[in-house]
Amino acid sequence: MKIMPNIKLTQEEYEQIATQNKIAFGGEGIICKGENPNSLYKIFVEYDTITPVGMSDNKHEKIKELYQRQLEHAVQPLSTISLNGDLIGYEMTYDQDDISLERIFLFRHQLIRCLKETSEILKYFSSEDITYGDVKANNILINRRTKKAKFCDMDNIRLGEHPIDLLNDYVDSIYVGDGSIDSSVDAYMHNLMTLQKLNSPGITYDEIIYRLADKKYHRSYKERAHYSLETMASTEPFVGEYIAPYIKR
């Protein structure tokens, strides 16, 4: 088993990184540049501040496990980050040619290929006992050279017995009896993203679900996708099937 390295920051180093090198702000933390051009730091902070908070045991266990596994199609953790003896984040791989699916322009055939590819990646994650959960365009990176996809924000997944930390608002109907989250949430969220990116740019997920309740299915999909779409907006359990394989060319 590999020992995961740790980067020890001084208070001065942390303040410089958090104020001068910050490039993004998420629901749980900030993303910052470090000294290595091929890596980024994710530091967990109090909401809307740069005040660091300790990394939870749940996240730490997932980060350590991901470091050992070196999953394909995902951003890789490289080391933990500590301040004054407390773990506050981690270092992860970074490719300067990567851009989020939310921001990149893709032709229709490229987008279809991406949607099919990412659905297969999520199936691969499932085979590794992983539920990604927060499937959305901002969490998918597309390489501008290769057009290959990978997922980021990997600390918020369900990994084995370690649950998702921050739940998405759209997955209430995907819970199972013990309060945990069903693995079909990935297909459900990926289907919403597919419908939005391919057919309804700028339309909210709420509006997409409302249209599905009226059984207004876009002609972009083969009939085999209709049952999955129907169960996304009904009292029936979601069938758990991806619609990406049924996109018409």
mmCIF file of C-alpha atoms in Angstrom:
data_model
loop_
_atom_site.group_PDB
_atom_site.id
_atom_site.type_symbol
_atom_site.label_atom_id
_atom_site.label_comp_id
_atom_site.label_asym_id
_atom_site.label_seq_id
_atom_site.Cartn_x
_atom_site.Cartn_y
_atom_site.Cartn_z
ATOM 1 C CA MET A 1 0.000 0.000 0.000
ATOM 2 C CA LYS A 2 1.344 3.419 -0.975
ATOM 3 C CA ILE A 3 1.677 6.068 1.714
ATOM 4 C CA MET A 4 -0.151 9.205 0.652
ATOM 5 C CA PRO A 5 2.093 12.284 0.912
ATOM 6 C CA ASN A 6 1.078 15.380 2.851
ATOM 7 C CA ILE A 7 1.807 19.027 2.071
ATOM 8 C CA LYS A 8 2.308 21.082 5.241
ATOM 9 C CA LEU A 9 1.419 24.747 4.787
ATOM 10 C CA THR A 10 2.358 27.600 7.074
ATOM 11 C CA GLN A 11 -0.278 30.214 7.875
ATOM 12 C CA GLU A 12 1.498 32.677 5.583
ATOM 13 C CA GLU A 13 1.651 30.174 2.727
ATOM 14 C CA TYR A 14 -2.011 29.323 3.151
ATOM 15 C CA GLU A 15 -3.153 32.942 3.119
ATOM 16 C CA GLN A 16 -1.158 33.631 -0.023
ATOM 17 C CA ILE A 17 -2.574 30.584 -1.804
ATOM 18 C CA ALA A 18 -6.156 31.237 -0.695
ATOM 19 C CA THR A 19 -6.144 34.918 -1.635
ATOM 20 C CA GLN A 20 -3.811 35.188 -4.633
ATOM 21 C CA ASN A 21 -4.067 31.739 -6.229
ATOM 22 C CA LYS A 22 -7.798 31.029 -5.865
ATOM 23 C CA ILE A 23 -9.404 30.174 -9.220
ATOM 24 C CA ALA A 24 -12.812 28.747 -8.235
ATOM 25 C CA PHE A 25 -15.262 28.613 -5.333
ATOM 26 C CA GLY A 26 -17.528 25.588 -4.819
ATOM 27 C CA GLY A 27 -20.146 24.418 -2.378
ATOM 28 C CA GLU A 28 -17.600 23.028 0.071
ATOM 29 C CA GLY A 29 -14.304 24.698 -0.712
ATOM 30 C CA ILE A 30 -11.984 26.652 -2.940
ATOM 31 C CA ILE A 31 -9.792 25.530 -5.820
ATOM 32 C CA CYS A 32 -6.327 27.091 -5.904
ATOM 33 C CA LYS A 33 -3.155 26.883 -7.915
ATOM 34 C CA GLY A 34 -0.073 25.555 -6.140
ATOM 35 C CA GLU A 35 3.573 25.417 -7.151
ATOM 36 C CA ASN A 36 3.091 22.493 -9.552
ATOM 37 C CA PRO A 37 1.532 23.536 -12.904
ATOM 38 C CA ASN A 38 0.115 20.012 -13.249
ATOM 39 C CA SER A 39 -1.872 20.016 -10.019
ATOM 40 C CA LEU A 40 -4.459 22.046 -8.103
ATOM 41 C CA TYR A 41 -5.400 22.320 -4.437
ATOM 42 C CA LYS A 42 -8.910 21.817 -3.097
ATOM 43 C CA ILE A 43 -9.232 23.376 0.353
ATOM 44 C CA PHE A 44 -12.358 23.016 2.478
ATOM 45 C CA VAL A 45 -13.517 26.349 3.880
ATOM 46 C CA GLU A 46 -16.429 27.945 5.693
ATOM 47 C CA TYR A 47 -19.110 29.035 3.231
ATOM 48 C CA ASP A 48 -18.234 32.190 1.269
ATOM 49 C CA THR A 49 -14.955 32.680 3.161
ATOM 50 C CA ILE A 50 -11.380 31.446 2.971
ATOM 51 C CA THR A 51 -11.408 30.270 6.594
ATOM 52 C CA PRO A 52 -10.261 26.628 6.421
ATOM 53 C CA VAL A 53 -12.213 23.849 8.078
ATOM 54 C CA GLY A 54 -10.922 20.398 8.825
ATOM 55 C CA MET A 55 -11.424 17.694 6.225
ATOM 56 C CA SER A 56 -14.039 15.251 7.503
ATOM 57 C CA ASP A 57 -13.033 11.693 8.299
ATOM 58 C CA ASN A 58 -15.453 10.534 5.603
ATOM 59 C CA LYS A 59 -13.706 12.592 2.916
ATOM 60 C CA HIS A 60 -10.268 11.637 4.161
ATOM 61 C CA GLU A 61 -11.069 7.921 3.914
ATOM 62 C CA LYS A 62 -12.367 8.371 0.356
ATOM 63 C CA ILE A 63 -9.358 10.412 -0.724
ATOM 64 C CA LYS A 64 -6.984 7.775 0.668
ATOM 65 C CA GLU A 65 -8.865 4.989 -1.083
ATOM 66 C CA LEU A 66 -8.929 6.873 -4.393
ATOM 67 C CA TYR A 67 -5.189 7.464 -4.077
ATOM 68 C CA GLN A 68 -4.675 3.707 -3.848
ATOM 69 C CA ARG A 69 -7.069 2.809 -6.665
ATOM 70 C CA GLN A 70 -6.002 5.381 -9.281
ATOM 71 C CA LEU A 71 -9.371 5.226 -11.074
ATOM 72 C CA GLU A 72 -9.557 5.792 -14.786
ATOM 73 C CA HIS A 73 -11.563 8.722 -16.211
ATOM 74 C CA ALA A 74 -11.231 10.776 -13.031
ATOM 75 C CA VAL A 75 -9.111 13.496 -11.478
ATOM 76 C CA GLN A 76 -6.561 11.818 -9.193
ATOM 77 C CA PRO A 77 -5.708 12.824 -5.610
ATOM 78 C CA LEU A 78 -1.969 13.299 -5.137
ATOM 79 C CA SER A 79 -1.512 14.326 -1.506
ATOM 80 C CA THR A 80 -3.332 15.692 1.498
ATOM 81 C CA ILE A 81 -2.839 19.294 2.641
ATOM 82 C CA SER A 82 -2.482 20.303 6.282
ATOM 83 C CA LEU A 83 -2.331 23.555 8.240
ATOM 84 C CA ASN A 84 -1.248 23.674 11.875
ATOM 85 C CA GLY A 85 -1.577 19.896 12.102
ATOM 86 C CA ASP A 86 -5.120 19.749 10.708
ATOM 87 C CA LEU A 87 -5.997 18.272 7.314
ATOM 88 C CA ILE A 88 -7.754 21.005 5.309
ATOM 89 C CA GLY A 89 -7.750 19.664 1.752
ATOM 90 C CA TYR A 90 -5.913 17.754 -0.914
ATOM 91 C CA GLU A 91 -3.834 18.157 -4.048
ATOM 92 C CA MET A 92 -5.192 16.704 -7.306
ATOM 93 C CA THR A 93 -4.069 16.240 -10.894
ATOM 94 C CA TYR A 94 -4.657 19.064 -13.373
ATOM 95 C CA ASP A 95 -4.389 19.249 -17.167
ATOM 96 C CA GLN A 96 -4.320 22.766 -18.591
ATOM 97 C CA ASP A 97 -6.132 21.487 -21.684
ATOM 98 C CA ASP A 98 -9.158 20.431 -19.624
ATOM 99 C CA ILE A 99 -12.281 22.588 -19.630
ATOM 100 C CA SER A 100 -15.682 21.877 -18.101
ATOM 101 C CA LEU A 101 -18.490 20.521 -20.259
ATOM 102 C CA GLU A 102 -20.459 23.569 -19.121
ATOM 103 C CA ARG A 103 -18.012 25.940 -20.846
ATOM 104 C CA ILE A 104 -16.742 24.121 -23.913
ATOM 105 C CA PHE A 105 -18.379 24.355 -27.344
ATOM 106 C CA LEU A 106 -19.023 20.986 -28.963
ATOM 107 C CA PHE A 107 -20.695 20.205 -32.255
ATOM 108 C CA ARG A 108 -23.764 17.985 -31.960
ATOM 109 C CA HIS A 109 -21.911 14.801 -32.937
ATOM 110 C CA GLN A 110 -19.156 15.599 -30.414
ATOM 111 C CA LEU A 111 -21.705 16.266 -27.663
ATOM 112 C CA ILE A 112 -23.517 12.994 -28.381
ATOM 113 C CA ARG A 113 -20.223 11.129 -28.206
ATOM 114 C CA CYS A 114 -19.409 12.873 -24.905
ATOM 115 C CA LEU A 115 -22.802 12.033 -23.383
ATOM 116 C CA LYS A 116 -22.432 8.380 -24.352
ATOM 117 C CA GLU A 117 -18.858 8.293 -23.091
ATOM 118 C CA THR A 118 -19.740 9.790 -19.705
ATOM 119 C CA SER A 119 -22.634 7.361 -19.245
ATOM 120 C CA GLU A 120 -20.157 4.516 -19.767
ATOM 121 C CA ILE A 121 -17.745 6.098 -17.273
ATOM 122 C CA LEU A 122 -20.507 6.196 -14.669
ATOM 123 C CA LYS A 123 -21.210 2.506 -15.326
ATOM 124 C CA TYR A 124 -17.507 1.846 -14.805
ATOM 125 C CA PHE A 125 -17.658 3.761 -11.502
ATOM 126 C CA SER A 126 -20.630 1.603 -10.482
ATOM 127 C CA SER A 127 -18.566 -1.528 -11.156
ATOM 128 C CA GLU A 128 -16.019 -0.076 -8.701
ATOM 129 C CA ASP A 129 -18.737 0.310 -6.008
ATOM 130 C CA ILE A 130 -18.945 4.064 -6.602
ATOM 131 C CA THR A 131 -22.010 6.273 -6.961
ATOM 132 C CA TYR A 132 -20.999 9.668 -8.292
ATOM 133 C CA GLY A 133 -24.220 11.477 -7.366
ATOM 134 C CA ASP A 134 -23.793 15.102 -8.443
ATOM 135 C CA VAL A 135 -23.670 14.460 -12.195
ATOM 136 C CA LYS A 136 -23.647 17.831 -13.960
ATOM 137 C CA ALA A 137 -21.739 19.584 -16.728
ATOM 138 C CA ASN A 138 -19.594 21.573 -14.260
ATOM 139 C CA ASN A 139 -18.217 18.333 -12.810
ATOM 140 C CA ILE A 140 -17.183 16.873 -16.171
ATOM 141 C CA LEU A 141 -13.919 17.930 -17.793
ATOM 142 C CA ILE A 142 -13.336 17.668 -21.547
ATOM 143 C CA ASN A 143 -9.797 17.709 -22.878
ATOM 144 C CA ARG A 144 -9.522 20.251 -25.702
ATOM 145 C CA ARG A 145 -6.909 18.164 -27.535
ATOM 146 C CA THR A 146 -8.360 14.675 -27.232
ATOM 147 C CA LYS A 147 -12.044 15.530 -26.521
ATOM 148 C CA LYS A 148 -11.924 12.759 -23.889
ATOM 149 C CA ALA A 149 -13.977 13.195 -20.703
ATOM 150 C CA LYS A 150 -13.141 12.771 -17.043
ATOM 151 C CA PHE A 151 -14.942 13.544 -13.772
ATOM 152 C CA CYS A 152 -13.734 15.910 -11.066
ATOM 153 C CA ASP A 153 -15.011 16.668 -7.521
ATOM 154 C CA MET A 154 -14.258 13.058 -6.646
ATOM 155 C CA ASP A 155 -14.295 13.631 -2.877
ATOM 156 C CA ASN A 156 -18.112 13.934 -2.888
ATOM 157 C CA ILE A 157 -18.864 10.445 -4.225
ATOM 158 C CA ARG A 158 -20.218 7.390 -2.421
ATOM 159 C CA LEU A 159 -17.327 4.969 -2.218
ATOM 160 C CA GLY A 160 -18.205 1.637 -0.660
ATOM 161 C CA GLU A 161 -19.556 2.312 2.832
ATOM 162 C CA HIS A 162 -18.483 5.957 2.752
ATOM 163 C CA PRO A 163 -21.476 8.126 1.776
ATOM 164 C CA ILE A 164 -21.860 11.216 -0.379
ATOM 165 C CA ASP A 165 -21.216 14.341 1.719
ATOM 166 C CA LEU A 166 -23.303 16.935 -0.127
ATOM 167 C CA LEU A 167 -26.517 15.710 -1.753
ATOM 168 C CA ASN A 168 -28.038 17.174 -4.896
ATOM 169 C CA ASP A 169 -31.554 18.662 -4.639
ATOM 170 C CA TYR A 170 -32.906 16.526 -7.495
ATOM 171 C CA VAL A 171 -32.408 13.059 -6.067
ATOM 172 C CA ASP A 172 -35.113 12.893 -3.363
ATOM 173 C CA SER A 173 -36.982 10.166 -5.256
ATOM 174 C CA ILE A 174 -33.867 7.995 -5.532
ATOM 175 C CA TYR A 175 -33.479 7.231 -1.818
ATOM 176 C CA VAL A 176 -33.882 3.714 -0.496
ATOM 177 C CA GLY A 177 -35.423 2.693 2.808
ATOM 178 C CA ASP A 178 -32.403 3.110 5.081
ATOM 179 C CA GLY A 179 -31.828 6.730 3.993
ATOM 180 C CA SER A 180 -28.880 5.940 1.734
ATOM 181 C CA ILE A 181 -28.833 6.804 -1.934
ATOM 182 C CA ASP A 182 -29.599 4.338 -4.707
ATOM 183 C CA SER A 183 -26.969 3.842 -7.409
ATOM 184 C CA SER A 184 -29.572 4.648 -10.089
ATOM 185 C CA VAL A 185 -29.183 8.311 -9.139
ATOM 186 C CA ASP A 186 -26.292 8.503 -11.600
ATOM 187 C CA ALA A 187 -28.488 7.466 -14.523
ATOM 188 C CA TYR A 188 -31.236 9.838 -13.349
ATOM 189 C CA MET A 189 -28.914 12.835 -13.104
ATOM 190 C CA HIS A 190 -27.087 11.968 -16.332
ATOM 191 C CA ASN A 191 -30.431 11.774 -18.143
ATOM 192 C CA LEU A 192 -31.364 15.245 -16.893
ATOM 193 C CA MET A 193 -28.004 16.570 -18.053
ATOM 194 C CA THR A 194 -28.433 14.879 -21.437
ATOM 195 C CA LEU A 195 -31.875 16.412 -21.939
ATOM 196 C CA GLN A 196 -30.608 19.849 -20.955
ATOM 197 C CA LYS A 197 -27.376 19.877 -22.960
ATOM 198 C CA LEU A 198 -28.730 18.248 -26.103
ATOM 199 C CA ASN A 199 -32.300 19.532 -26.288
ATOM 200 C CA SER A 200 -32.978 22.361 -23.842
ATOM 201 C CA PRO A 201 -29.953 24.609 -23.188
ATOM 202 C CA GLY A 202 -30.819 27.217 -20.578
ATOM 203 C CA ILE A 203 -33.859 25.287 -19.311
ATOM 204 C CA THR A 204 -33.796 24.274 -15.642
ATOM 205 C CA TYR A 205 -33.997 20.688 -14.487
ATOM 206 C CA ASP A 206 -37.334 21.517 -12.826
ATOM 207 C CA GLU A 207 -38.801 22.558 -16.172
ATOM 208 C CA ILE A 208 -37.399 19.441 -17.853
ATOM 209 C CA ILE A 209 -39.048 17.213 -15.229
ATOM 210 C CA TYR A 210 -42.315 19.148 -15.662
ATOM 211 C CA ARG A 211 -42.234 18.491 -19.410
ATOM 212 C CA LEU A 212 -41.498 14.822 -18.829
ATOM 213 C CA ALA A 213 -44.576 14.602 -16.595
ATOM 214 C CA ASP A 214 -46.596 15.683 -19.644
ATOM 215 C CA LYS A 215 -44.865 12.913 -21.640
ATOM 216 C CA LYS A 216 -43.344 15.437 -24.023
ATOM 217 C CA TYR A 217 -40.400 13.439 -25.305
ATOM 218 C CA HIS A 218 -38.007 14.957 -27.776
ATOM 219 C CA ARG A 219 -37.705 13.265 -31.160
ATOM 220 C CA SER A 220 -33.946 12.976 -30.622
ATOM 221 C CA TYR A 221 -34.471 9.692 -28.771
ATOM 222 C CA LYS A 222 -35.405 6.221 -29.895
ATOM 223 C CA GLU A 223 -38.594 4.770 -28.490
ATOM 224 C CA ARG A 224 -36.577 2.499 -26.182
ATOM 225 C CA ALA A 225 -35.733 5.616 -24.100
ATOM 226 C CA HIS A 226 -39.364 6.530 -23.440
ATOM 227 C CA TYR A 227 -39.975 4.215 -20.493
ATOM 228 C CA SER A 228 -36.901 5.528 -18.690
ATOM 229 C CA LEU A 229 -38.058 9.098 -19.346
ATOM 230 C CA GLU A 230 -41.562 8.276 -18.126
ATOM 231 C CA THR A 231 -40.347 6.882 -14.808
ATOM 232 C CA MET A 232 -38.210 9.971 -14.189
ATOM 233 C CA ALA A 233 -41.338 12.066 -13.631
ATOM 234 C CA SER A 234 -43.874 9.607 -12.233
ATOM 235 C CA THR A 235 -44.724 7.855 -8.988
ATOM 236 C CA GLU A 236 -43.190 4.662 -10.378
ATOM 237 C CA PRO A 237 -39.647 3.840 -9.265
ATOM 238 C CA PHE A 238 -37.089 5.171 -11.703
ATOM 239 C CA VAL A 239 -36.065 2.319 -13.989
ATOM 240 C CA GLY A 240 -32.392 3.313 -13.728
ATOM 241 C CA GLU A 241 -31.573 3.252 -17.433
ATOM 242 C CA TYR A 242 -29.410 5.761 -19.288
ATOM 243 C CA ILE A 243 -30.992 7.419 -22.315
ATOM 244 C CA ALA A 244 -27.665 8.377 -23.933
ATOM 245 C CA PRO A 245 -27.347 5.063 -25.839
ATOM 246 C CA TYR A 246 -30.719 5.801 -27.485
ATOM 247 C CA ILE A 247 -29.884 9.201 -28.918
ATOM 248 C CA LYS A 248 -30.571 9.345 -32.629
ATOM 249 C CA ARG A 249 -27.760 10.529 -34.872
#
